[in-house]
Short mmCIF file of N, CA and C in Angstrom, two decimals:
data_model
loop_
_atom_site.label_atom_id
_atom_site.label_comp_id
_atom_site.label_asym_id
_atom_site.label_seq_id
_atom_site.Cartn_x
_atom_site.Cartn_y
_atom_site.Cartn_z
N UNK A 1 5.65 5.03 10.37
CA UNK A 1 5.54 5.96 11.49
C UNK A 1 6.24 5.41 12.73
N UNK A 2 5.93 4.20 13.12
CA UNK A 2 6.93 3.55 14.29
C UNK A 2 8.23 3.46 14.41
N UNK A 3 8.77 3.59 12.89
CA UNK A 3 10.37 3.31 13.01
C UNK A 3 10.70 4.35 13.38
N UNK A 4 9.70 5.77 12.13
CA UNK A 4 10.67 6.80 12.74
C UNK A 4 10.30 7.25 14.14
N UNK A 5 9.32 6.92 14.93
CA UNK A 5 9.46 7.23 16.09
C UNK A 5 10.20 6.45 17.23
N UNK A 6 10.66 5.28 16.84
CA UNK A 6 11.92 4.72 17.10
C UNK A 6 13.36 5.15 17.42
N UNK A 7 13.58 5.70 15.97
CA UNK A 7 14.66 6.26 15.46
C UNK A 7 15.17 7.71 16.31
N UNK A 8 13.81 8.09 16.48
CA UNK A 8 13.94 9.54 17.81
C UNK A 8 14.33 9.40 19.03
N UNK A 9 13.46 8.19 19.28
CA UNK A 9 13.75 7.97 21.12
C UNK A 9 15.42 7.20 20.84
N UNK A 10 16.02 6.34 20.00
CA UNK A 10 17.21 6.27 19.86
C UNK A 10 18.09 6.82 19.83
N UNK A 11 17.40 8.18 19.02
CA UNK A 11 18.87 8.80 18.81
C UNK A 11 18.72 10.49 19.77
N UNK A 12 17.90 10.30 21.07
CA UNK A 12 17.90 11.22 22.28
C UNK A 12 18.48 9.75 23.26
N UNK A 13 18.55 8.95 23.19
CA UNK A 13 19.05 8.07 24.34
C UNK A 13 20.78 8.28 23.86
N UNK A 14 21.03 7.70 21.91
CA UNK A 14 22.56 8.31 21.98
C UNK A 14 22.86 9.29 22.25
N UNK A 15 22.08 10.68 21.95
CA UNK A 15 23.23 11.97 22.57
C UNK A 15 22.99 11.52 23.74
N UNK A 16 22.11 11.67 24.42
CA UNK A 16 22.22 11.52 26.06
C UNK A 16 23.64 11.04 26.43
N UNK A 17 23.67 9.91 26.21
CA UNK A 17 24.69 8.74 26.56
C UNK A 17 26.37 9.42 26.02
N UNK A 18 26.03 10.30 25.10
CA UNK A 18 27.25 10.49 24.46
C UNK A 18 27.76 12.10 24.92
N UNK A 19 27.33 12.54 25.92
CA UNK A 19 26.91 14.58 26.00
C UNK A 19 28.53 14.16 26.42
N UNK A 20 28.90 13.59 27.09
CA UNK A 20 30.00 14.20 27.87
C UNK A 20 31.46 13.76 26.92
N UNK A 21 31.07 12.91 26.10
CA UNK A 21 32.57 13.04 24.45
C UNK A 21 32.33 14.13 23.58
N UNK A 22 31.04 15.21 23.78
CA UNK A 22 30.53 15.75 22.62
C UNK A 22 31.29 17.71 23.02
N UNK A 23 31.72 17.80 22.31
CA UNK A 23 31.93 19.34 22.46
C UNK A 23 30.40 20.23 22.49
N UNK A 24 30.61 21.32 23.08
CA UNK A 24 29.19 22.27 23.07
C UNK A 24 28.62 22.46 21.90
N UNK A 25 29.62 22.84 21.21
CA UNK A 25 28.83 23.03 19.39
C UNK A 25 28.33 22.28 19.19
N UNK A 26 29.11 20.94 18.93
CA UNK A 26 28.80 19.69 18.87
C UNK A 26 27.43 19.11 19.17
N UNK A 27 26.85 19.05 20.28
CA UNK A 27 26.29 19.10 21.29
C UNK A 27 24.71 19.33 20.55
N UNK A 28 25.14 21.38 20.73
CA UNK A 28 23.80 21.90 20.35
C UNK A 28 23.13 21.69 19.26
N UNK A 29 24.35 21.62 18.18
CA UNK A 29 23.65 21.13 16.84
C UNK A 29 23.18 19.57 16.50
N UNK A 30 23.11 19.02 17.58
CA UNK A 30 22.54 17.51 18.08
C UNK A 30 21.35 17.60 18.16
N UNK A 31 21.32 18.70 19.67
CA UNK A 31 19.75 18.98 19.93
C UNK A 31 19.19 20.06 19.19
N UNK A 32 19.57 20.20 17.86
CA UNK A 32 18.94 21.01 17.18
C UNK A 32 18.22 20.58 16.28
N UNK A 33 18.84 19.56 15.80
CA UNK A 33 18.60 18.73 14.60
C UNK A 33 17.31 17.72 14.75
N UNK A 34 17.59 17.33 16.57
CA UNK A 34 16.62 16.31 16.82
C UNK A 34 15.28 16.72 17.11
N UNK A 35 15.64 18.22 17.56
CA UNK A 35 14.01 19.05 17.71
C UNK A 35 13.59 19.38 16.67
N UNK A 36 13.75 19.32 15.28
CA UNK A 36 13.34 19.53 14.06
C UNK A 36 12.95 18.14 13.61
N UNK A 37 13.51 17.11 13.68
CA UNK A 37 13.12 15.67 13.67
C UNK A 37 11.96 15.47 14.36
N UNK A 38 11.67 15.63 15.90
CA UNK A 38 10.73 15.32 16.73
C UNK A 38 9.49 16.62 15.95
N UNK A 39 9.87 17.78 15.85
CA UNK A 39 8.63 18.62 15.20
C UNK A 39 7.71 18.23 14.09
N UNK A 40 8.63 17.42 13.04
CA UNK A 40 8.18 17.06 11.78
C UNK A 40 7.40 15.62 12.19
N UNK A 41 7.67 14.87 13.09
CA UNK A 41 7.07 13.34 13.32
C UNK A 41 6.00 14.27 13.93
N UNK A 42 5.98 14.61 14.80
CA UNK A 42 4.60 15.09 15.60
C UNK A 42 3.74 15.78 14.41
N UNK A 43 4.27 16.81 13.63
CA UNK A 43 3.66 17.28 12.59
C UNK A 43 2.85 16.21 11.50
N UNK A 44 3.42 14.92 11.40
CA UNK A 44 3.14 13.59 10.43
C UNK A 44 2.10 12.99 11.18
N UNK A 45 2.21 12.79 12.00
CA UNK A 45 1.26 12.22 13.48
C UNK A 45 -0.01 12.76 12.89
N UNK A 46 -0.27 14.39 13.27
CA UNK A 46 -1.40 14.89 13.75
C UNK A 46 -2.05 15.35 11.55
N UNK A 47 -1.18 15.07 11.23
CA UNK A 47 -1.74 14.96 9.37
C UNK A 47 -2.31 13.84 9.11
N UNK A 48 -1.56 13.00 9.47
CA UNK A 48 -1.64 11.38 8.81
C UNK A 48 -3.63 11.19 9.62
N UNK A 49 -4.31 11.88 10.97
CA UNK A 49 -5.24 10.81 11.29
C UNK A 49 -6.52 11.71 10.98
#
């Protein structure tokens, strides 16, 4: 559970860091992917206790 909540706050610090090499498409399907990532950990979270 820690890594992958690791792995989230990592990889919202890389797009962050990276928005302005990233085209818009690019971009959205970043923060699309990662809000489905962050849904499913929170979803694992509140199963797992």
């Amino acid at each position: 559970q820690v890594h992958v909540e690791t792995a989230v706050c990592w990889l919202k610090a890389f797009i962050r860091s990276h928005t302005s090499q990233l085209g818009s498409e690019n971009l959205l399907a970043s923060i699309f992917s990662l809000g489905i990532i962050e849904y499913r950990v929170q979803h694992a979270n509140s199963v797992s206790k």
